[in-house]
Coordinates of N, CA and C in Angstrom, one line a residue:
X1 N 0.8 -1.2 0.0 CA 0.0 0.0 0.0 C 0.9 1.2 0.0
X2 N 1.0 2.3 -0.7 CA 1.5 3.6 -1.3 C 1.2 4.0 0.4
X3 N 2.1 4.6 1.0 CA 2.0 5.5 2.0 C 1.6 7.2 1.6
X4 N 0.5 7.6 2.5 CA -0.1 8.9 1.6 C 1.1 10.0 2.3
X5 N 1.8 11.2 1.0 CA 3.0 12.0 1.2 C 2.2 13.0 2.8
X6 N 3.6 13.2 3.7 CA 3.1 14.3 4.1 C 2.9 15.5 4.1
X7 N 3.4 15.7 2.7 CA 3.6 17.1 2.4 C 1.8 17.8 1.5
X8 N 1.1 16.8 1.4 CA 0.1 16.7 0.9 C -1.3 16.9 2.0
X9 N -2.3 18.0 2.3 CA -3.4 17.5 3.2 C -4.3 16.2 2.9
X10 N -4.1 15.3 3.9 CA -4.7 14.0 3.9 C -6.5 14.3 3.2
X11 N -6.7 13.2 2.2 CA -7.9 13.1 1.7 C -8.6 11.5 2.5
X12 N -9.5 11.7 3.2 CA -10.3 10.9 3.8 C -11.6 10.9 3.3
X13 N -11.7 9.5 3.1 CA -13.3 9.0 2.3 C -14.2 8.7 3.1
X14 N -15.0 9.3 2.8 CA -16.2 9.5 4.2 C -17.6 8.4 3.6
X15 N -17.6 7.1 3.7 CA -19.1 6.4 3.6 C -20.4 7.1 4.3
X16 N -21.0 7.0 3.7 CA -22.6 8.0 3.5 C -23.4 6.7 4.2
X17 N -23.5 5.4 4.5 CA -24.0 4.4 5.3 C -24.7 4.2 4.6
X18 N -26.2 3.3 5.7 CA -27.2 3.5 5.5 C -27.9 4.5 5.2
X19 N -28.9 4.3 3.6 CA -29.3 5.7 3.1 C -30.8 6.1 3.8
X20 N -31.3 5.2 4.6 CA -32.5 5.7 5.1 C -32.5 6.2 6.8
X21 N -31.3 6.1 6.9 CA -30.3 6.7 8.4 C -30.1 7.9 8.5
X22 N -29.1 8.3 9.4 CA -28.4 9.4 9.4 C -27.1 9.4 8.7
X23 N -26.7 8.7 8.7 CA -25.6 9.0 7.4 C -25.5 10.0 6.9
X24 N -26.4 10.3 6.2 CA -26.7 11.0 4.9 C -26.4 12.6 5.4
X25 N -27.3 12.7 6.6 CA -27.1 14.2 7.5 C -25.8 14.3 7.8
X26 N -25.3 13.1 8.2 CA -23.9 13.4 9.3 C -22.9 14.1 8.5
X27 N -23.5 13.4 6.9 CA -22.8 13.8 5.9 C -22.4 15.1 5.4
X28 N -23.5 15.5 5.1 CA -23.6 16.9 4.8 C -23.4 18.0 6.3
X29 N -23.2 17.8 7.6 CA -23.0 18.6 8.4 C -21.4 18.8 8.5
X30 N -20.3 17.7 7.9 CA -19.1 17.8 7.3 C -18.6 19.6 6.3
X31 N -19.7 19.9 6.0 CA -19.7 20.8 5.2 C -18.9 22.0 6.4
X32 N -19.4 22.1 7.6 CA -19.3 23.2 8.7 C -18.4 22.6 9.7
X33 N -17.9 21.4 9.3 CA -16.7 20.9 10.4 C -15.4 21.0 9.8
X34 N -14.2 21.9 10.8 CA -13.0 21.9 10.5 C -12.3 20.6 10.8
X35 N -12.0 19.6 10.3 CA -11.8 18.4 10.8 C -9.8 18.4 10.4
X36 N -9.4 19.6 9.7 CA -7.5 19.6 9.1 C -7.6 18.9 8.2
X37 N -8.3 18.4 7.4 CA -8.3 17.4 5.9 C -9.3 17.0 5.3
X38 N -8.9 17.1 3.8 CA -10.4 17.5 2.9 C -11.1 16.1 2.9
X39 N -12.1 16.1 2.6 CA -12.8 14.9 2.2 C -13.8 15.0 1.6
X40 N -14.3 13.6 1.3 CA -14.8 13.3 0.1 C -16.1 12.3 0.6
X41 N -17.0 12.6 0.1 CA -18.4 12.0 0.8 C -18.5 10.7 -0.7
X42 N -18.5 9.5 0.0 CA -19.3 8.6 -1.0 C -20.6 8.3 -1.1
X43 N -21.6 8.9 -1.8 CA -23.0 8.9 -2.0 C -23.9 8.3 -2.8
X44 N -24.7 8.6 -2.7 CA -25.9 9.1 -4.2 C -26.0 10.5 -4.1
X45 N -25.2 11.3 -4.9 CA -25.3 13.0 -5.0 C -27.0 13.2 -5.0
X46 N -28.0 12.5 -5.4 CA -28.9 12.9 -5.2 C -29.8 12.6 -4.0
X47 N -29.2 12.1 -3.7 CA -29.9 11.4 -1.9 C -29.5 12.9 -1.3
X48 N -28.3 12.7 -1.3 CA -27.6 14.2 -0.3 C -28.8 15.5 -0.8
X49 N -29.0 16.0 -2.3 CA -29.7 16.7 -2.5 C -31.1 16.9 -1.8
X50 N -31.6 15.7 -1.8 CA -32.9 16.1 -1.3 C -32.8 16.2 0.1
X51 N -32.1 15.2 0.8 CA -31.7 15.8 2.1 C -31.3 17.0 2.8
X52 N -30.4 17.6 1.9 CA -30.2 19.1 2.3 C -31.4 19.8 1.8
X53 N -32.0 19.7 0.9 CA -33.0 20.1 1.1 C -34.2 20.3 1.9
X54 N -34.5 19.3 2.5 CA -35.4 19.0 3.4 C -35.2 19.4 5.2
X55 N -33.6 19.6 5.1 CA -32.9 20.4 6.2 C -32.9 21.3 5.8
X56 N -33.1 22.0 4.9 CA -33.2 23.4 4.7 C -31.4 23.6 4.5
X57 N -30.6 23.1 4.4 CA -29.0 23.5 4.2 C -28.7 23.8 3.0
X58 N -28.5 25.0 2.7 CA -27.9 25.6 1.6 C -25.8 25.4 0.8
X59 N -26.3 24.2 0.9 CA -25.1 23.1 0.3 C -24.7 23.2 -0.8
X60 N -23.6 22.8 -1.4 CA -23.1 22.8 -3.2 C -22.4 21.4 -3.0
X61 N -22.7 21.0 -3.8 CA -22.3 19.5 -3.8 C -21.7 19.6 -5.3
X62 N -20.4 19.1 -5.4 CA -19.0 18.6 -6.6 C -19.0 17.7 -6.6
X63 N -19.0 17.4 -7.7 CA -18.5 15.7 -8.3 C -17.0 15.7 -8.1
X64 N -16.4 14.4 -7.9 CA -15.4 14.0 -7.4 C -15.2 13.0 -8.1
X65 N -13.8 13.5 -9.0 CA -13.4 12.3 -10.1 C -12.2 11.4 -9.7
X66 N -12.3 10.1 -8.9 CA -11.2 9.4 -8.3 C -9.9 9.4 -9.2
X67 N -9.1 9.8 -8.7 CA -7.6 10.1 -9.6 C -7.3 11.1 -10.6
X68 N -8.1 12.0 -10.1 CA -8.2 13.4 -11.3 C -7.4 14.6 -9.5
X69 N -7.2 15.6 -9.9 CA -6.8 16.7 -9.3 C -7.8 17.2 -8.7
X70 N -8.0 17.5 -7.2 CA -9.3 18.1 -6.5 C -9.2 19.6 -6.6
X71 N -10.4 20.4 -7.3 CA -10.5 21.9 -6.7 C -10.2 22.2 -5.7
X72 N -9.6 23.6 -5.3 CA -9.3 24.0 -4.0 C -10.7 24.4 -3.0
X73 N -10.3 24.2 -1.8 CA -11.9 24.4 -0.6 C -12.5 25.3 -0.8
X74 N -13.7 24.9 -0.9 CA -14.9 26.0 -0.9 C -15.9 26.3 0.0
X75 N -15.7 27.8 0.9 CA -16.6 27.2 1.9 C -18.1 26.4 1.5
X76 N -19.1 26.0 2.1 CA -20.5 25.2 2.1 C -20.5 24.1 1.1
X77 N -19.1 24.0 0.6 CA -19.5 22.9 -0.9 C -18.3 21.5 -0.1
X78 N -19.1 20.9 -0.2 CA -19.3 19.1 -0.4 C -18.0 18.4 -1.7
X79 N -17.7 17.7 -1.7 CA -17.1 16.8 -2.8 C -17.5 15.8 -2.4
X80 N -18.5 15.1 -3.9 CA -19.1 13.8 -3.8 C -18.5 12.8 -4.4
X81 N -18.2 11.5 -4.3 CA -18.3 10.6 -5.1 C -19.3 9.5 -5.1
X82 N -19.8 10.1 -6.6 CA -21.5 9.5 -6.7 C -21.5 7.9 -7.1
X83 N -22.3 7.3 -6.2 CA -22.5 6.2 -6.6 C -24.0 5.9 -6.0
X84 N -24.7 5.7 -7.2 CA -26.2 5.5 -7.4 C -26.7 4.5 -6.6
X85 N -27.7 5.3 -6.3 CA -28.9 4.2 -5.2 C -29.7 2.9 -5.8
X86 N -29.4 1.8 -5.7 CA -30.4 0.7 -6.0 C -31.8 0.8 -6.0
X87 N -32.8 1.5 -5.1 CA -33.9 1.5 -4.9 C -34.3 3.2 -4.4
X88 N -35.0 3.7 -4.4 CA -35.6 5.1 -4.0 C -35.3 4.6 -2.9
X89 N -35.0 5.8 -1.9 CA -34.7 5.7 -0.6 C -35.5 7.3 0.3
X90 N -36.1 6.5 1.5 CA -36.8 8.1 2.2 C -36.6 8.0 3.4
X91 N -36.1 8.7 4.2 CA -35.9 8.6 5.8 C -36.5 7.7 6.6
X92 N -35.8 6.6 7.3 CA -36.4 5.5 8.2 C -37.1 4.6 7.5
X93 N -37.3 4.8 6.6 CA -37.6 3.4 5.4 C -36.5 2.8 5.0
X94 N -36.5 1.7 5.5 CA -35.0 0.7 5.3 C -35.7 -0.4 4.2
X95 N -34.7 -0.5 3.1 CA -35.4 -1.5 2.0 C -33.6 -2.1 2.2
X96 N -34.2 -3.4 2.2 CA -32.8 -4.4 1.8 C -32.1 -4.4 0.4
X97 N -33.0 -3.5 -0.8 CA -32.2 -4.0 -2.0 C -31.0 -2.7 -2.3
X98 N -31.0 -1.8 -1.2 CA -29.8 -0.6 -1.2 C -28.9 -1.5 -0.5
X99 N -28.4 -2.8 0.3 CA -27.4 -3.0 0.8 C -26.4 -3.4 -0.1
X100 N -26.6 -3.3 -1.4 CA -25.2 -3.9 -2.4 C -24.4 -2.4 -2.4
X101 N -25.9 -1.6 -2.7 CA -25.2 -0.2 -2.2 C -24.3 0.3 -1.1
X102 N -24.8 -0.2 -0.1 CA -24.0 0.0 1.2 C -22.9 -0.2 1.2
X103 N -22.6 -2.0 0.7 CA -21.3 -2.4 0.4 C -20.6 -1.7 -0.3
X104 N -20.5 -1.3 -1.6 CA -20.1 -1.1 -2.4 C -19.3 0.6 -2.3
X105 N -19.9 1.3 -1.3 CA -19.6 2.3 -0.6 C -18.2 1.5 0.2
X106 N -18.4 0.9 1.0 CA -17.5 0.7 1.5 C -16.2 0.1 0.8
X107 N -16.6 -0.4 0.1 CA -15.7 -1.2 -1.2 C -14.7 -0.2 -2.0
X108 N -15.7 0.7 -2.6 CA -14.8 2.0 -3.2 C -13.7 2.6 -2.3
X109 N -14.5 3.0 -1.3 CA -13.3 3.5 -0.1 C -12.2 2.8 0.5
X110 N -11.9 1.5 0.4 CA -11.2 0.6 1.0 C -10.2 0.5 -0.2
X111 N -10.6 0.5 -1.7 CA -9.7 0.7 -2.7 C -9.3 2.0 -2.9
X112 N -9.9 2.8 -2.4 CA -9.4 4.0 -2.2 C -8.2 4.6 -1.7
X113 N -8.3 4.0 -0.6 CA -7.4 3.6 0.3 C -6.1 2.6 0.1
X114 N -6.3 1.8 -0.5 CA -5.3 0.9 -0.9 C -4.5 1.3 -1.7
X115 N -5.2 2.0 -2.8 CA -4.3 2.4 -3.9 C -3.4 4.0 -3.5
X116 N -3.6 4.4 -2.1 CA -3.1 5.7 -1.4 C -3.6 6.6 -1.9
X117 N -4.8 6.6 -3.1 CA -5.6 7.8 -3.5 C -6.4 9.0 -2.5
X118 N -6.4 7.9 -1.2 CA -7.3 8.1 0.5 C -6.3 7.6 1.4
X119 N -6.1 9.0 2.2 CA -5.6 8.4 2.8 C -6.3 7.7 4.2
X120 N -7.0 8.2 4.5 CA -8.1 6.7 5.7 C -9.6 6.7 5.2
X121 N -10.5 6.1 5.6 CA -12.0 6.4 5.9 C -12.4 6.5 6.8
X122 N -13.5 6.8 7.1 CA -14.2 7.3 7.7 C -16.0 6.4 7.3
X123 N -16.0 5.7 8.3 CA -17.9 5.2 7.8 C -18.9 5.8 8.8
X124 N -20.0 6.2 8.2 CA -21.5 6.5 8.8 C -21.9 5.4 9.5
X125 N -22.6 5.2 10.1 CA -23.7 4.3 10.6 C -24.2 3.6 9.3
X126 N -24.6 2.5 9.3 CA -25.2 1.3 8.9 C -26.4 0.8 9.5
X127 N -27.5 -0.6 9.1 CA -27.9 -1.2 9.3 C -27.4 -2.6 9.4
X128 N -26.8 -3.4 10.6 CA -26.4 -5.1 10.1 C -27.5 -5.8 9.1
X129 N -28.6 -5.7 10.0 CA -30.4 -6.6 10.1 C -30.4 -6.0 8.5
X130 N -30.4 -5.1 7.6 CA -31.1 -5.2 6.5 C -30.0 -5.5 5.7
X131 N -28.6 -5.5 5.6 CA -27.7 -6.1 5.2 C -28.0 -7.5 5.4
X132 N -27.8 -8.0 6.2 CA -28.6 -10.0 5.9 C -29.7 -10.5 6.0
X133 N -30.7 -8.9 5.7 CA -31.7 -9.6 5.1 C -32.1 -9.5 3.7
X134 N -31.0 -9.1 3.4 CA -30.8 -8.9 1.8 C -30.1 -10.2 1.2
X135 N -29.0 -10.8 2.2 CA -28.9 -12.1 1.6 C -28.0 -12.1 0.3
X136 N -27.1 -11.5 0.7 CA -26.0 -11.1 0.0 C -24.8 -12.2 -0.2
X137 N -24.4 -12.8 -1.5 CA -23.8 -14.3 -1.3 C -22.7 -14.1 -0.5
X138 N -22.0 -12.5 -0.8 CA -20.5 -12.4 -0.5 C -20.1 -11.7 0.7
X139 N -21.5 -12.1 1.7 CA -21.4 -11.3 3.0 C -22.7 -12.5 3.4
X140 N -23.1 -13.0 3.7 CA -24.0 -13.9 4.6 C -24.2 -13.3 5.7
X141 N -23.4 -13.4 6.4 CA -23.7 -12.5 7.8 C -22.8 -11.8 7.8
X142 N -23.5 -10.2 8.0 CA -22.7 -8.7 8.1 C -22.8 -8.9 9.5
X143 N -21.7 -8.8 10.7 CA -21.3 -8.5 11.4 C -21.2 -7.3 11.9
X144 N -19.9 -6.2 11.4 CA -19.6 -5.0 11.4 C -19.0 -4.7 10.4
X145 N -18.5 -3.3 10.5 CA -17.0 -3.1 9.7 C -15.8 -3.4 10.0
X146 N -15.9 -3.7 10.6 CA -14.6 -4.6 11.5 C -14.1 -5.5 10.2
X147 N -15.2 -6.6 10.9 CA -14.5 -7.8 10.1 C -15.2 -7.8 8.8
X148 N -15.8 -6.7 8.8 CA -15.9 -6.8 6.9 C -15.1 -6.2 6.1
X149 N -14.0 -5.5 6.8 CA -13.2 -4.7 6.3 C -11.6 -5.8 6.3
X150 N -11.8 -6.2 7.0 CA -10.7 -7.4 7.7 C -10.4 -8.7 6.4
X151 N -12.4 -9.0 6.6 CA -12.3 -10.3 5.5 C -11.8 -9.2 3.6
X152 N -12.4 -8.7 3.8 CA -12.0 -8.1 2.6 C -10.7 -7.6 2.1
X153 N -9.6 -7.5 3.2 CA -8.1 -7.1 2.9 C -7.7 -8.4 3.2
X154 N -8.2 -9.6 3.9 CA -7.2 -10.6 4.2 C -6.8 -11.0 5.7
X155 N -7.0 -10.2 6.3 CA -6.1 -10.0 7.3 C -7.1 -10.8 8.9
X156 N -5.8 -11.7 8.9 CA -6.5 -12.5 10.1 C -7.1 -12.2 11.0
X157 N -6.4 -10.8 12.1 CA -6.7 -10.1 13.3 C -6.8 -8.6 13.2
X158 N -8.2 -8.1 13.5 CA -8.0 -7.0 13.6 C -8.7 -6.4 15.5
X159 N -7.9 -5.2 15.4 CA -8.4 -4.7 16.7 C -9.2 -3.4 16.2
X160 N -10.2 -3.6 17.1 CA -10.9 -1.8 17.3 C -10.0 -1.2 18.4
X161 N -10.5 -0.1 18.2 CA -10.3 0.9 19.2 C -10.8 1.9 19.5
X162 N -11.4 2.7 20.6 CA -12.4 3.3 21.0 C -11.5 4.9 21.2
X163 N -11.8 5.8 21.2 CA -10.8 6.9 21.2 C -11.8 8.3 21.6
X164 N -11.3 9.0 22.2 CA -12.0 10.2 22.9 C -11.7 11.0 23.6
X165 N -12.0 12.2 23.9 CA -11.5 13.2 24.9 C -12.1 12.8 26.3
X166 N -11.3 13.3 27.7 CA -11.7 12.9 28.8 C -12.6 14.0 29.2
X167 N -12.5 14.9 28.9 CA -13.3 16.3 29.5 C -12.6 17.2 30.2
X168 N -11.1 16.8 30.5 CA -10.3 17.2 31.4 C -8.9 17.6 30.6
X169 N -8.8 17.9 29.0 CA -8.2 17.7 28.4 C -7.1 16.8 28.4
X170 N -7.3 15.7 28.4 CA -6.9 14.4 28.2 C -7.7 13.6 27.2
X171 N -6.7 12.6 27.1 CA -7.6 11.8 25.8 C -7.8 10.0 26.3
X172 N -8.7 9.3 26.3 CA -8.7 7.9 26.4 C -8.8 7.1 25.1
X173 N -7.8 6.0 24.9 CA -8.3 4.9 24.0 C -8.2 3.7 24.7
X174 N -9.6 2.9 23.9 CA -9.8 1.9 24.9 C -10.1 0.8 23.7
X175 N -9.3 -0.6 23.4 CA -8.9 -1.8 23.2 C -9.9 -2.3 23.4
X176 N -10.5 -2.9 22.3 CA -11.2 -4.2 22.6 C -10.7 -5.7 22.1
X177 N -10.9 -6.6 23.2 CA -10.6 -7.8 23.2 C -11.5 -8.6 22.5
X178 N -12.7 -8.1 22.1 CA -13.5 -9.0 20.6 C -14.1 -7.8 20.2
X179 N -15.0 -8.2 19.1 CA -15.9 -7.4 18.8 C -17.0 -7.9 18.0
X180 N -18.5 -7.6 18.5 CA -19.4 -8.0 17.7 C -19.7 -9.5 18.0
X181 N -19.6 -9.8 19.4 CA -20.1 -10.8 20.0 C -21.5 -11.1 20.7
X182 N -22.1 -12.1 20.2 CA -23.3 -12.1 21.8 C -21.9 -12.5 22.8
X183 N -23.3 -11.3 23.8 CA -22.2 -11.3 25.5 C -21.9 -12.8 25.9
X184 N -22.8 -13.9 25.6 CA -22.4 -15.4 26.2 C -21.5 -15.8 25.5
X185 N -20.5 -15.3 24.3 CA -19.7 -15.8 23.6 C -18.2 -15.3 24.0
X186 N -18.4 -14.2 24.6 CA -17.7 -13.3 24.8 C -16.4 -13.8 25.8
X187 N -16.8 -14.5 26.8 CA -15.6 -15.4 27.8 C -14.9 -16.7 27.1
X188 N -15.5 -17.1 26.1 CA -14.8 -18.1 25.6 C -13.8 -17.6 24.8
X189 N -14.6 -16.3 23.9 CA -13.2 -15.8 23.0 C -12.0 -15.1 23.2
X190 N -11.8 -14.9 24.9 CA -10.9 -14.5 25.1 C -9.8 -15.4 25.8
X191 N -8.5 -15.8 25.3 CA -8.1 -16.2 25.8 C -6.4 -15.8 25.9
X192 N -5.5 -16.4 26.6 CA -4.2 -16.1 26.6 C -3.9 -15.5 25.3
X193 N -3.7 -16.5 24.2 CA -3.4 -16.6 23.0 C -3.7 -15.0 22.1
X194 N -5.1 -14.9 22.4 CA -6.4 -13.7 21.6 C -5.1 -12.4 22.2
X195 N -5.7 -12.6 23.9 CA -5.2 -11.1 24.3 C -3.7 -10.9 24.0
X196 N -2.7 -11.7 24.0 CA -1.2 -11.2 23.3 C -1.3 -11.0 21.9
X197 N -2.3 -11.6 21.3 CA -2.1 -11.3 19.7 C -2.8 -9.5 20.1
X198 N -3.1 -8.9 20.2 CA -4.7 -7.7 20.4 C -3.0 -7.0 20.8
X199 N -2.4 -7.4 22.3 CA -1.6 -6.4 22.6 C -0.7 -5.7 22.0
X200 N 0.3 -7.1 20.8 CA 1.2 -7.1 19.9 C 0.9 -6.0 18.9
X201 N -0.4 -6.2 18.5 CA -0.7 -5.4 17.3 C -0.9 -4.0 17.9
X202 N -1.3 -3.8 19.0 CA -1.6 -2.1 19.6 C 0.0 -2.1 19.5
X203 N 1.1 -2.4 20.3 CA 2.3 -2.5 20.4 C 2.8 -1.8 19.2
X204 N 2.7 -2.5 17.8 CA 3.2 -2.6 16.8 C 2.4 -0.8 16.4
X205 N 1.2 -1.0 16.2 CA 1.0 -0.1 15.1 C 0.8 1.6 15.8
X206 N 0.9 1.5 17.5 CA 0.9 2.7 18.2 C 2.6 3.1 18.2
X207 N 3.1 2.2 17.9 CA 4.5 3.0 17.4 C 5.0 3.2 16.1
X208 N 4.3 3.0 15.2 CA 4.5 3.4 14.1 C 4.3 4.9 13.5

């Protein structure tokens, strides 16, 4: 994987989630957050549209041509990369046949990323329940993004990590030893073995 230059402001790929969620808002409130690095919303440009509309937000939404040169920032304007909705979609109406969409959001972004075009992502909220009940051959049971992101690169082990301000200006991150367990599964899967692999990899990649 191309390490992204530092001399470059980091471009982070923002998944738009589930489209009958909040996603879509969290998306477009991006527009008024200084976050130090540009980004790039993966959508349906026209989902965002009616939604800002319907918020009343006076948004400009760019197309975004993956491996083309990005215009310079504008305040209230968006850069999208459009990728079309499988089914009409309307607030809190969850239809199962947008989850290829879902995926596929996250898909773009993850090669995004690979190819160092992105340099991280960023995902919205999701639905698991209407992802397998869509019955999707190459995801049976959606879990999280965890290990959908995991099975999708290959990679045997992955850790989360929880990350936050204390209130006190101080910051906590907090390790988890599984993820996306029923609680009764949860003592079996942790064992000697689990928690040195979990530690090694914090070890490893918090010094990098």
């Amino acid at each position: 994987m191309r390490q992204w230059p530092k001399t470059a402001p980091p471009l982070i790929a923002v998944t738009s989630g589930e489209p009958a969620g909040i996603g879509p808002e969290i998306c477009l409130a991006l527009t008024a957050a200084d976050c130090g690095a540009r980004v790039v919303i993966l959508a349906d440009k026209h989902l965002l549209v009616e939604r800002a509309r319907l918020l009343n937000l006076p948004i400009i939404l760019r197309d975004y041509a993956p491996g083309q040169p990005m215009p310079p920032v504008e305040a209230g304007t968006l850069d999208v990369w459009h990728h079309p909705l499988i089914a009409p979609s309307s607030p809190g109406q969850l239809d199962p046949a947008n989850s290829p969409y879902v995926l596929a959001l996250l898909d773009s972004a993850l090669a995004a990323c690979q190819r160092g075009e992105c340099a991280a992502m960023v995902t919205a909220p999701l639905h698991k329940g209407v992802i397998n009940d869509a019955g999707i051959a190459r995801c049976l049971r959606f879990t999280g993004h965890t290990e959908y992101l995991a099975e999708q690169t290959g990679v045997p082990k992955v850790v989360m990590m929880l990350a936050g301000e204390t209130g006190q200006g101080g910051s906590l991150r907090v390790a988890l030893a599984t993820t996306h367990l029923p609680l009764r599964d949860v003592a079996d899967a942790i064992t000697p073995e689990s928690l040195t692999q979990v530690i090694r990899i914090l070890h490893r990649d918090l010094e990098a």
